[in-house]
Short mmCIF file of C-alpha atoms (C1' of nucleotides) in Angstrom, two decimals:
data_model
loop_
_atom_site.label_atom_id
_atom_site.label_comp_id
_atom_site.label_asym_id
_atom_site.label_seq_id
_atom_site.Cartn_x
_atom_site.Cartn_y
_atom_site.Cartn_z
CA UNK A 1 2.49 32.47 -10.54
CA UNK A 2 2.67 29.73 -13.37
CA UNK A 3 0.03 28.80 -15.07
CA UNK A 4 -0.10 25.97 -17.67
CA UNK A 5 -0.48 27.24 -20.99
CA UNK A 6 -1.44 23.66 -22.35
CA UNK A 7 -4.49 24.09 -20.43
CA UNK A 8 -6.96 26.63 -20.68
CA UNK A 9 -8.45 25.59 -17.21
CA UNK A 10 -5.45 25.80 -15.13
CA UNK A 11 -5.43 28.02 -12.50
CA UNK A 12 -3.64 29.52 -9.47
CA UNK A 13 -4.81 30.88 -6.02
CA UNK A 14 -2.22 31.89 -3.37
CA UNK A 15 -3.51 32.04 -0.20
CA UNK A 16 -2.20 34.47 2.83
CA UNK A 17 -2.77 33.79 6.07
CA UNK A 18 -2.07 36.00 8.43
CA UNK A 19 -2.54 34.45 11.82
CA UNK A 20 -2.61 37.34 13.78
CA UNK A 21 -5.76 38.36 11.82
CA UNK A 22 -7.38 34.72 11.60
CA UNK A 23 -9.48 35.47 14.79
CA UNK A 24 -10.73 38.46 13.95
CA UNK A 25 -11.41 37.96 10.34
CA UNK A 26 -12.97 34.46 10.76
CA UNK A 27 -11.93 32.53 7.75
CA UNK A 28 -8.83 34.50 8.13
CA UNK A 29 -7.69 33.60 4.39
CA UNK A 30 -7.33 36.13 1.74
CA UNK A 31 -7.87 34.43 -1.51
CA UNK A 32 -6.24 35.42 -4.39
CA UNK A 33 -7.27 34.58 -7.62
CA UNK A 34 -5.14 34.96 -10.91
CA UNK A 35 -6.91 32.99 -13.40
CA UNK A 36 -9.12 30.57 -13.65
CA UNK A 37 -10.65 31.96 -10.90
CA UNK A 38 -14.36 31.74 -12.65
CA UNK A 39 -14.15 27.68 -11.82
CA UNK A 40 -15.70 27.57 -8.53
CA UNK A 41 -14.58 24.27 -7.90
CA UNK A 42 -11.19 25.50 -7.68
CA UNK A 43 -12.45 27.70 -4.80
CA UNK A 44 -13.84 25.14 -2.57
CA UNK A 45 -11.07 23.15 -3.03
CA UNK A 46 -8.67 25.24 -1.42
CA UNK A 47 -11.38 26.55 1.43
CA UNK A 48 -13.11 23.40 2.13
CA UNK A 49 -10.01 21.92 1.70
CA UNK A 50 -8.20 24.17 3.30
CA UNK A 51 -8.47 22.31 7.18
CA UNK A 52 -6.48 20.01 5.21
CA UNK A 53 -3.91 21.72 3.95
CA UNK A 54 -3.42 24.91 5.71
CA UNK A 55 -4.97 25.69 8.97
CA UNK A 56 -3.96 25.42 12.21
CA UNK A 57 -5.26 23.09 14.51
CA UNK A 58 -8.20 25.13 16.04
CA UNK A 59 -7.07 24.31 19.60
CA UNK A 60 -3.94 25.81 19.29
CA UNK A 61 -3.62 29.57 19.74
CA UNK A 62 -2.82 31.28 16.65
CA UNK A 63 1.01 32.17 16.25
CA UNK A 64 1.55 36.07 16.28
CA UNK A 65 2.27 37.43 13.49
CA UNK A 66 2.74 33.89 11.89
CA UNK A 67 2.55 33.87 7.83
CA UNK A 68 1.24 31.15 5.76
CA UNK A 69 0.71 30.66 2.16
CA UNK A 70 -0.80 28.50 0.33
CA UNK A 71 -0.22 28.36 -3.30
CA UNK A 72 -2.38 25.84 -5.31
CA UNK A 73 -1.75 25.23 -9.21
CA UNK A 74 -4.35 23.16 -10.55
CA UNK A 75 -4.21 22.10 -14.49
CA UNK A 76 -0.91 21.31 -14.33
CA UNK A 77 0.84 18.19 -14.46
CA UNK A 78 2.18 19.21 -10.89
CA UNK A 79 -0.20 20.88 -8.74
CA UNK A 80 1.64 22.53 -5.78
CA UNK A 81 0.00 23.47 -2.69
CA UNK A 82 2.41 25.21 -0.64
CA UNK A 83 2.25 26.31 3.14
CA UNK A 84 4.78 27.83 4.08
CA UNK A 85 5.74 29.42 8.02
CA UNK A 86 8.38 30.36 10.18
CA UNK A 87 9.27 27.16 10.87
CA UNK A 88 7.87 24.58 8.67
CA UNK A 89 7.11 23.84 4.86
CA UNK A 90 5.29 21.62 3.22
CA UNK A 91 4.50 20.66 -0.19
CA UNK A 92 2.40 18.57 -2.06
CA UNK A 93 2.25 17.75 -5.39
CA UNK A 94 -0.32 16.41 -7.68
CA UNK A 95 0.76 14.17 -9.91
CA UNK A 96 -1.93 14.82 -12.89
CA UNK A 97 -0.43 12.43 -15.57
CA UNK A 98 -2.89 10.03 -16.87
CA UNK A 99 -5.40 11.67 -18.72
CA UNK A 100 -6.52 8.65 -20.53
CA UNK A 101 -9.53 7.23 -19.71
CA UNK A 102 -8.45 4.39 -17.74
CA UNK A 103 -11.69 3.19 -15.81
CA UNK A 104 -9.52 1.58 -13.47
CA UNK A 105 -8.66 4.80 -11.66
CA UNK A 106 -11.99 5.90 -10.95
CA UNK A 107 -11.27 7.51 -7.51
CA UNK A 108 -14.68 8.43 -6.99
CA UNK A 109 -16.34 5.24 -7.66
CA UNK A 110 -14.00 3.73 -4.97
CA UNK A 111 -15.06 6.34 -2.68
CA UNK A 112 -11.82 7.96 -2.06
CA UNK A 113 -13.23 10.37 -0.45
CA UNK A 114 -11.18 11.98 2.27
CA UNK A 115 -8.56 9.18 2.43
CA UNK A 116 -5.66 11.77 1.69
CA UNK A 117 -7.47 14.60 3.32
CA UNK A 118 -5.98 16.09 6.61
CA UNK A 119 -2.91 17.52 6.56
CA UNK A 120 -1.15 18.03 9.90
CA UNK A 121 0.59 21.56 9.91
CA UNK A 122 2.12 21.04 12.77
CA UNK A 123 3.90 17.32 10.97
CA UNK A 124 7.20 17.22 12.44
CA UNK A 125 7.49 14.57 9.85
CA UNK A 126 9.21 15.02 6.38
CA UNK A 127 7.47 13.77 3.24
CA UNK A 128 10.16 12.12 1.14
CA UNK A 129 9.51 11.35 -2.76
CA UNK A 130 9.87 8.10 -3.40
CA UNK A 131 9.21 6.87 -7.17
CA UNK A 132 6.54 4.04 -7.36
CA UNK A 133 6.84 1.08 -9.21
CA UNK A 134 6.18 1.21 -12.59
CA UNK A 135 4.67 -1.74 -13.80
CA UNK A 136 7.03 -2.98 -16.56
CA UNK A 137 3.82 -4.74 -18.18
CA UNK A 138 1.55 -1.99 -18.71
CA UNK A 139 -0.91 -2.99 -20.86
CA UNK A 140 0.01 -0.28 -22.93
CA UNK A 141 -2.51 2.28 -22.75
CA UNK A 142 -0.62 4.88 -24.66
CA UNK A 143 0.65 7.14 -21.93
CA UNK A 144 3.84 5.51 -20.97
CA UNK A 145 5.04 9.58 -22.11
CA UNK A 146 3.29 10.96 -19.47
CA UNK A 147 4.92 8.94 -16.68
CA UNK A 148 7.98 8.99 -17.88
CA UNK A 149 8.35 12.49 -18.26
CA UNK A 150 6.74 12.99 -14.50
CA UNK A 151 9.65 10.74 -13.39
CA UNK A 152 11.72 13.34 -13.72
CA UNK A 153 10.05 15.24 -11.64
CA UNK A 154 11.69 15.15 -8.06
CA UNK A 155 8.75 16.86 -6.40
CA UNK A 156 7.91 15.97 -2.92
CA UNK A 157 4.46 14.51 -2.18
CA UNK A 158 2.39 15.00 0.53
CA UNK A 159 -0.99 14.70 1.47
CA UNK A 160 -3.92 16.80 0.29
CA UNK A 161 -7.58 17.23 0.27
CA UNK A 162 -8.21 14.39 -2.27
CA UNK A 163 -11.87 14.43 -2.37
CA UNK A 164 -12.81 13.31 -5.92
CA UNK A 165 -15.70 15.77 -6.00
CA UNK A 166 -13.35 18.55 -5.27
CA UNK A 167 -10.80 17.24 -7.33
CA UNK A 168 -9.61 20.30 -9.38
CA UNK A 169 -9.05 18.43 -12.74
CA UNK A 170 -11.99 16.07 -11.98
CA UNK A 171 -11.89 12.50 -11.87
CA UNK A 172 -11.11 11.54 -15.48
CA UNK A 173 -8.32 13.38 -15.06
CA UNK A 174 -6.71 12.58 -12.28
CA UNK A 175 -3.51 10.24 -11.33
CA UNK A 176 -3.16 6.53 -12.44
CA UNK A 177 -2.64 5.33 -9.44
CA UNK A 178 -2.60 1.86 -10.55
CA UNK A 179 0.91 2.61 -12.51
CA UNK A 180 2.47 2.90 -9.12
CA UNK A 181 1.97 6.43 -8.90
CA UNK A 182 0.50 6.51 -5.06
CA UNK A 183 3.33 7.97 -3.11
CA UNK A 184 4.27 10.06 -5.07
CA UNK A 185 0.37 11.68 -5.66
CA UNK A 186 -0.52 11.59 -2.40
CA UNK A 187 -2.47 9.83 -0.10
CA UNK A 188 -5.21 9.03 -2.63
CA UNK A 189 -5.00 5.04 -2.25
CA UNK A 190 -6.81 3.04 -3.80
CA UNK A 191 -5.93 -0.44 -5.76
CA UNK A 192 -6.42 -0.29 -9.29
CA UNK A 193 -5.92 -3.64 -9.48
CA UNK A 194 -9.39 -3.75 -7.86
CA UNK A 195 -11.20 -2.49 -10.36
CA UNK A 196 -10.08 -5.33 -12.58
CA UNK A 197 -12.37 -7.96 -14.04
CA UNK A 198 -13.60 -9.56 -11.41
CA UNK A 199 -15.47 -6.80 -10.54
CA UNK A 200 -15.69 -8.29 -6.64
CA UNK A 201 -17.23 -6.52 -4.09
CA UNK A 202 -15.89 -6.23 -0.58
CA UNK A 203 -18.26 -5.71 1.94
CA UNK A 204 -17.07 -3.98 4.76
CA UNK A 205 -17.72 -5.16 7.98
CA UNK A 206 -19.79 -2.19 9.17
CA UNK A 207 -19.28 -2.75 12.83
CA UNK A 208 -15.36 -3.24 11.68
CA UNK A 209 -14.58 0.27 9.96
CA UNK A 210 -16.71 3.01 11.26
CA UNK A 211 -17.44 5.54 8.58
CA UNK A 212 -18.48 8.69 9.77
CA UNK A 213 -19.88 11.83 7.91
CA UNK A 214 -19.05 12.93 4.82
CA UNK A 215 -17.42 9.35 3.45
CA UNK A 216 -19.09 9.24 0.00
CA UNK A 217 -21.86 5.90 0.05
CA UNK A 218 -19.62 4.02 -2.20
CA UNK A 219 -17.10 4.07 0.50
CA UNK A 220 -18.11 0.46 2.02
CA UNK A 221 -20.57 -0.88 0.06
CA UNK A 222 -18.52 -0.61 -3.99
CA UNK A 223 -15.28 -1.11 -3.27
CA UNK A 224 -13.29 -2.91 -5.56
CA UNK A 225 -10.53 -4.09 -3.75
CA UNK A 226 -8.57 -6.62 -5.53
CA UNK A 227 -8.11 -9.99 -6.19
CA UNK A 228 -7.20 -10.62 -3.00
CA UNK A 229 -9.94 -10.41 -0.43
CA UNK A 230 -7.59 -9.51 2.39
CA UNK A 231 -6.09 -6.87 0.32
CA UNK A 232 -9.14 -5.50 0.17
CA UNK A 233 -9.74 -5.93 3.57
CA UNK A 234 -6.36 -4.29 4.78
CA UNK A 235 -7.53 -1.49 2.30
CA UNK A 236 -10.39 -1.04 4.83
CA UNK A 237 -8.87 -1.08 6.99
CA UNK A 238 -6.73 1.93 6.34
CA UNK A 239 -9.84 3.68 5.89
CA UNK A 240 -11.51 3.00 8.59
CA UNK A 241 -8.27 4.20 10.41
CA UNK A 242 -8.81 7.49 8.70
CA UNK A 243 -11.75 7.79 9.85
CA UNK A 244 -10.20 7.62 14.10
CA UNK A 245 -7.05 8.43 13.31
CA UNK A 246 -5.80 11.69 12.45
CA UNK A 247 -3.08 11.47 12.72
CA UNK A 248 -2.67 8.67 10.47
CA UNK A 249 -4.57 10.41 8.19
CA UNK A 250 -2.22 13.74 8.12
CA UNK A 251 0.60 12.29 7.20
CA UNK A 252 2.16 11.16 4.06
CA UNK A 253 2.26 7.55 2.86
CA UNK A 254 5.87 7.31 3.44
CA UNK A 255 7.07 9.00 6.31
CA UNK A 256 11.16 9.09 6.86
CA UNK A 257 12.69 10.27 10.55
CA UNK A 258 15.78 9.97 9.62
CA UNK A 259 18.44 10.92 12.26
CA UNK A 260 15.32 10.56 14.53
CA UNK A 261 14.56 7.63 16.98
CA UNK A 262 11.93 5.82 15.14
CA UNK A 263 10.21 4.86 18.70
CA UNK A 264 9.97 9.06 19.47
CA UNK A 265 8.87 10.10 16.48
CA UNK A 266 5.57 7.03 15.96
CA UNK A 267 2.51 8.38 16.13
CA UNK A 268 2.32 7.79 19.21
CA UNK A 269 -1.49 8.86 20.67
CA UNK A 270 -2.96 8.07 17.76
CA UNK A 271 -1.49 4.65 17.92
CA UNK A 272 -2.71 3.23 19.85
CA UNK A 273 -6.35 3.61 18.41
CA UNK A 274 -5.85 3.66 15.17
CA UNK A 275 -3.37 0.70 14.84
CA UNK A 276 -6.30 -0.64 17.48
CA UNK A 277 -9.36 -0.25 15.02
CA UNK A 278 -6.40 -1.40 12.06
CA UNK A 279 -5.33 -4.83 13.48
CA UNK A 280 -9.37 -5.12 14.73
CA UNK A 281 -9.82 -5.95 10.84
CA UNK A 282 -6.75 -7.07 10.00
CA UNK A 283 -7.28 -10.55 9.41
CA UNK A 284 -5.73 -13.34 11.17
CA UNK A 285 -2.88 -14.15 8.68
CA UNK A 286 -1.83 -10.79 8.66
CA UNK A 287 -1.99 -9.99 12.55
CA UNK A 288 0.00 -13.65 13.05
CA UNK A 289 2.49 -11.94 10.89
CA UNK A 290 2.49 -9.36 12.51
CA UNK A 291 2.73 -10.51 15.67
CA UNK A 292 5.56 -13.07 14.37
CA UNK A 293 7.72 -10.37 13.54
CA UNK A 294 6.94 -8.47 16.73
CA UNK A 295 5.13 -6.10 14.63
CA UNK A 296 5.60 -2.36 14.49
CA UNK A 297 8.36 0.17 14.38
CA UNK A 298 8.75 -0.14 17.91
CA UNK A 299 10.62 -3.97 17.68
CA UNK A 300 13.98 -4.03 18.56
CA UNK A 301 15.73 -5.39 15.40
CA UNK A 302 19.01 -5.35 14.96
CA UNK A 303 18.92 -3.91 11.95
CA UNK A 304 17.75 -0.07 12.00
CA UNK A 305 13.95 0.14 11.01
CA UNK A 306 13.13 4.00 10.67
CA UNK A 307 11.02 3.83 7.62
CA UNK A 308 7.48 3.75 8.95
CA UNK A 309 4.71 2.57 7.44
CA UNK A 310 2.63 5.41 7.51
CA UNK A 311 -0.47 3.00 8.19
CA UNK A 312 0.50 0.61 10.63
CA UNK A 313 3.84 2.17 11.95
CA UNK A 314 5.51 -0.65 11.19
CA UNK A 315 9.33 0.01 10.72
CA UNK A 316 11.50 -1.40 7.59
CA UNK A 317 14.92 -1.06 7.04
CA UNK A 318 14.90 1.19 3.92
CA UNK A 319 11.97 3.29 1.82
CA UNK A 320 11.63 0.43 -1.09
CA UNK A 321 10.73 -2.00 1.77
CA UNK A 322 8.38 0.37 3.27
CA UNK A 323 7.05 1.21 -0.30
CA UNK A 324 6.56 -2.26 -0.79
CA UNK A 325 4.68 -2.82 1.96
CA UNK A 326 2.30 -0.17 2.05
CA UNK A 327 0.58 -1.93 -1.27
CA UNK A 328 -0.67 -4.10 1.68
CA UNK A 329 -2.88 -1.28 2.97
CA UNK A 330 -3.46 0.25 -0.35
CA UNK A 331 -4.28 -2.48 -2.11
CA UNK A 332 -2.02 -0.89 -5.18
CA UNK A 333 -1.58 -3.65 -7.89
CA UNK A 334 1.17 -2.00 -10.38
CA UNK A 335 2.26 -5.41 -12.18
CA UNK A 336 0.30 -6.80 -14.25
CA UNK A 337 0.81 -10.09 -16.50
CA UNK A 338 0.69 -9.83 -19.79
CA UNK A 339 -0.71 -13.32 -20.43
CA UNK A 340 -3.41 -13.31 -18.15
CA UNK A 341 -3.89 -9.63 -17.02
CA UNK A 342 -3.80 -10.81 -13.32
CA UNK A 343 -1.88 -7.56 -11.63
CA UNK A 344 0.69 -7.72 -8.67
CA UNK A 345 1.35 -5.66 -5.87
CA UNK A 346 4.97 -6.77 -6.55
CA UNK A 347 6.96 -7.23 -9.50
CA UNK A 348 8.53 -10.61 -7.84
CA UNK A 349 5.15 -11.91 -7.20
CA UNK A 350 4.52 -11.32 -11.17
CA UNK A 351 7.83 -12.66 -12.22
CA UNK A 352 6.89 -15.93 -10.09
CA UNK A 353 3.11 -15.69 -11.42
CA UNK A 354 4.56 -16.09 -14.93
CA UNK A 355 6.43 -18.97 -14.57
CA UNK A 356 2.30 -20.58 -14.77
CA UNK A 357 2.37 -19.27 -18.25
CA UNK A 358 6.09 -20.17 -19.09
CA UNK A 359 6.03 -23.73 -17.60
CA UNK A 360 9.48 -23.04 -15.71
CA UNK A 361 9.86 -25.07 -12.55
CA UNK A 362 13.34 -24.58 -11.22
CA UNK A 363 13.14 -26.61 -8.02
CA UNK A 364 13.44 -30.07 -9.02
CA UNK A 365 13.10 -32.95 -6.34
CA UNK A 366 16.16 -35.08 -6.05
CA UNK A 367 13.84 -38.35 -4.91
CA UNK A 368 11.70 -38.22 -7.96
CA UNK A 369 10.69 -36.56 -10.97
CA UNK A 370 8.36 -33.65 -8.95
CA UNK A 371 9.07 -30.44 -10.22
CA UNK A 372 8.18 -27.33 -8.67
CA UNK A 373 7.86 -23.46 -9.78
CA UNK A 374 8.29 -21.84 -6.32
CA UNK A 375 11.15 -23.52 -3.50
CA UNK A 376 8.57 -23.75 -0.93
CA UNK A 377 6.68 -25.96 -2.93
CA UNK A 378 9.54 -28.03 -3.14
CA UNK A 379 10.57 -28.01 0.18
CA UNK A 380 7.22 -29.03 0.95
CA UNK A 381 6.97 -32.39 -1.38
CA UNK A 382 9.98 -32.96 0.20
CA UNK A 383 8.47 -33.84 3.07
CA UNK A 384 6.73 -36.75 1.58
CA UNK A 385 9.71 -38.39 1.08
CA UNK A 386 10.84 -37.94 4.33
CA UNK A 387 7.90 -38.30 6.24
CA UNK A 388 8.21 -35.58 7.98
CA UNK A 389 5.49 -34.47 10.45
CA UNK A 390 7.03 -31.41 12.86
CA UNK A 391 3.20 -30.13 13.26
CA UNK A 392 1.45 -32.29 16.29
CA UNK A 393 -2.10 -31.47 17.92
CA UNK A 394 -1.83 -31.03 20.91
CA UNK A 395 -5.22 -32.18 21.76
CA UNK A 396 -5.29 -35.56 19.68
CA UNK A 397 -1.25 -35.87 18.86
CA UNK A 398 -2.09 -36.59 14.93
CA UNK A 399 0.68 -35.36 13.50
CA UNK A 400 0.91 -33.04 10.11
CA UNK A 401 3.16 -31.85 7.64
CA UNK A 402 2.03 -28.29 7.37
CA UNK A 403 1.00 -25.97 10.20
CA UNK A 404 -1.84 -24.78 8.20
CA UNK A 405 -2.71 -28.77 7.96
CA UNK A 406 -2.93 -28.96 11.91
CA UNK A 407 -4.49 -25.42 12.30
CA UNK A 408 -7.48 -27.26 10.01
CA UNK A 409 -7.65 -30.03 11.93
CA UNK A 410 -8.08 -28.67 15.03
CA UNK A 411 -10.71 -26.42 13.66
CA UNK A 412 -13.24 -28.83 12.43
CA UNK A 413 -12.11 -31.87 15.02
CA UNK A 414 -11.91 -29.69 18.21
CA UNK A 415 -13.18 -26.12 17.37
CA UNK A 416 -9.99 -24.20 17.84
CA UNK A 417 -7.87 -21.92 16.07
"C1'" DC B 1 -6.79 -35.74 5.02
"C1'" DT B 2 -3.15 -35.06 1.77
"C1'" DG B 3 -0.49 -32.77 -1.41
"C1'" DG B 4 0.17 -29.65 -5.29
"C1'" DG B 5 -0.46 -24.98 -7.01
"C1'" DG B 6 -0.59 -20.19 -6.55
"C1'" DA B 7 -0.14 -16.13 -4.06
"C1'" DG B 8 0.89 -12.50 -0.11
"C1'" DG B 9 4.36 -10.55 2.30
"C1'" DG B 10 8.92 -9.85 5.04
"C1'" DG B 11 13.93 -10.05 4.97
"C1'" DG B 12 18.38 -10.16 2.92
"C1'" DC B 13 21.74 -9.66 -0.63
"C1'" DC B 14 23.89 -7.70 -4.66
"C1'" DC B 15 24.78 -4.19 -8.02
"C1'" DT C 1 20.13 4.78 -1.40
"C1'" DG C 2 17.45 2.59 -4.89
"C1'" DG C 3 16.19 -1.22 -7.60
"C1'" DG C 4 16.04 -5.89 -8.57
"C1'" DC C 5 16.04 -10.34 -7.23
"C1'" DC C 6 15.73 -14.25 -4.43
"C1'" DC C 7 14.65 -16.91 -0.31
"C1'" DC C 8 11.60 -17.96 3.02
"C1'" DC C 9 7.30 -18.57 5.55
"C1'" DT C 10 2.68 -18.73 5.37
"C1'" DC C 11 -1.82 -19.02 3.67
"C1'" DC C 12 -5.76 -20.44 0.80
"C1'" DC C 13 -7.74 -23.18 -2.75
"C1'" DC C 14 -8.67 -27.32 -4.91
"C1'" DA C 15 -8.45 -32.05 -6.60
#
DNA sequence: CTGGGGAGGGGGCCC
DNA sequence: TGGGCCCCCTCCCCA
């Protein structure tokens, strides 16, 4: 029954269930109201919200005498929506720490919408906290405080209803997602990083992502998705597997069966259209990728894999690696340079950026003076030395240096891929 | 077409 | 286990 006392608009609603009763008594949910309760907003959230967060699937017959409650604390730096029953508990926490005015984390002009929305109460799965990158470059914005202190906080996130319009603190107020913040909020994902400079619009492929219903207009047609158009594209992608796949949709961003067999516990019916409709707009250099590393948490590597990307089901070998790679889907850009203000999904990526700015160019060619800032780079020029051409065509036999060298060859001389 | 530059992303290692 | 770092592969862009 806390209530903030910083804020005079924080509020609390608990929320009894009683299963038994839910036929009966249609809504079935009792809503209690200790203060705060004159903000309607707050109200809608948790009933229109509430298929998210609380209720039972409709299909499945109601649980005698089954007990839930819901308690929601909005206005404070951690909201808590709680369901608990017999047999499973959930909780989610909002993570309301920037209150700056950072235009960057404009959920609702992304068109968040309902990315975070459905929560599965019957999730077998376990949200685990996991602390996001912080970008060590902030542009300093002034509420470095505010992060750090929420660091402290171990709470566990999990997905809520995360429609901006609903949003109990309203937009201006809500997480900074671009400081790395997105596991542990929820699954409100968005890049930040997109709503740089550039400004650039992606343009979803309408017949790519189906958007259905209530997905705000801004959805497709004003996202800001990065510097990198396939970042953008991936983040699409994501919501366009939303939009067919629940189950993708219910669970958290990070998703962590330990002492479970990764393979049993995927997402299994949902799979197989959602990752469908996902790699349908994945594009190419990402589904080669994929398919080079025999993609998914269902490849037999040797080493264990049970961290599961929560979008793609692909498996990693430990939470930081899955954490890392869900900025793919979501686009999240926490690094930023401070020279040139270009942001990074990864703080290597930045520290390799930077050598532009600093000049450094640690690979040095032993045949001549060439000197390079990234190996590969390197190990490429080498190949002018040597004369190397490993990359034939198999329709001409010209010969090429670089795979991506052939690929282009063979799509303007013979029309292939 | 070639080669350099920059970046995205996965994997592994070390502390 | 988490964080940092590095290596590697690959791609795209551009001169």
């Amino acid at each position: 029954m806390t209530v903030d006392e910083e804020s005079g608009t924080s509020t609390q609603h608990i929320i009894m269930i009683e299963s038994a009763d839910a036929e009966a008594a249609g809504p079935g949910v009792k809503l209690e109201r200790s203060e705060g309760e004159e903000d309607p907003r707050n109200i809608r959230d948790i009933q229109s919200g509430a298929p998210s967060v609380a209720t039972e699937d409709p299909t499945t017959p109601a649980q005698p005498r089954t007990r839930r409650s819901i308690t929601e604390v909005s206005g404070t730096p951690n909201a808590v929506l709680k369901s608990e029953t017999d047999t499973k508990t959930l909780t989610v926490t909002h993570r309301l720490l920037h209150t700056g005015s950072d235009h960057r984390s404009d959920p609702e002009r992304l068109g968040l919408g309902r990315l975070g929305s459905p929560l599965a109460p019957s999730s077998e799965y376990l949200p685990v906290f996991h602390k996001s990158p912080r970008t060590g470059n902030s542009r300093g914005d002034g509420d470095g405080d505010a992060l750090d202190t929420a660091g402290d906080d171990p709470s566990c996130s999990y997905t809520t209803e995360m429609d901006p319009g609903n949003m109990p603190l309203g937009l201006d107020t809500q997480t900074d997602l671009s400081r790395g913040d997105w596991n542990r909020r929820s699954s409100c994902v968005y890049s930040e990083g997109c709503l740089d400079k550039k400004e650039e619009v992606i343009l979803a492929d309408e017949g790519t992502v189906k958007v259905e219903g209530d997905i705000p207009p801004t959805w497709n047609a004003d996202s800001h998705l990065g510097d990198g158009h396939s970042q953008g594209r991936d983040f699409l992608d994501y919501r366009g597997s939303l939009e067919t796949n629940p189950n993708v949709a219910t669970h958290s961003p990070l998703h962590v069966f330990k002492d479970r067999d990764p393979v049993s516990t995927l997402m299994a019916p949902s799979d197989s259209h959602g990752c469908v409709l996902f790699d349908r707009v994945l594009n190419s250099n990402d589904r080669s990728r994929a398919q080079a590393q025999e993609g998914g948490a269902t490849s037999g590597n040797s080493k264990e894999k049970r961290f599961l990307c929560m979008f793609c089901n692909k498996g990693f070998s430990s939470s930081q690696k899955v954490e890392r790679h869900q900025r793919v889907h979501t686009g999240e850009k926490p690094f930023s340079c401070t020279q040139c203000e270009k942001r990074f999904s990864r703080q290597d990526t930045l520290k390799r950026h930077q050598r532009i700015h600093t000049g450094e160019k640690p690979y040095s060619c032993s045949q001549c003076h060439m000197r390079f800032a990234q190996a590969g780079q390197l190990k490429m020029h080498l190949k002018v030395h040597t004369g190397e051409r490993p990359f034939a065509c198999i329709h001409c036999g010209k010969r090429f240096s670089e795979r991506s060298y052939l690929r282009l060859h063979q799509q303007k001389k013979h029309s292939t891929l």
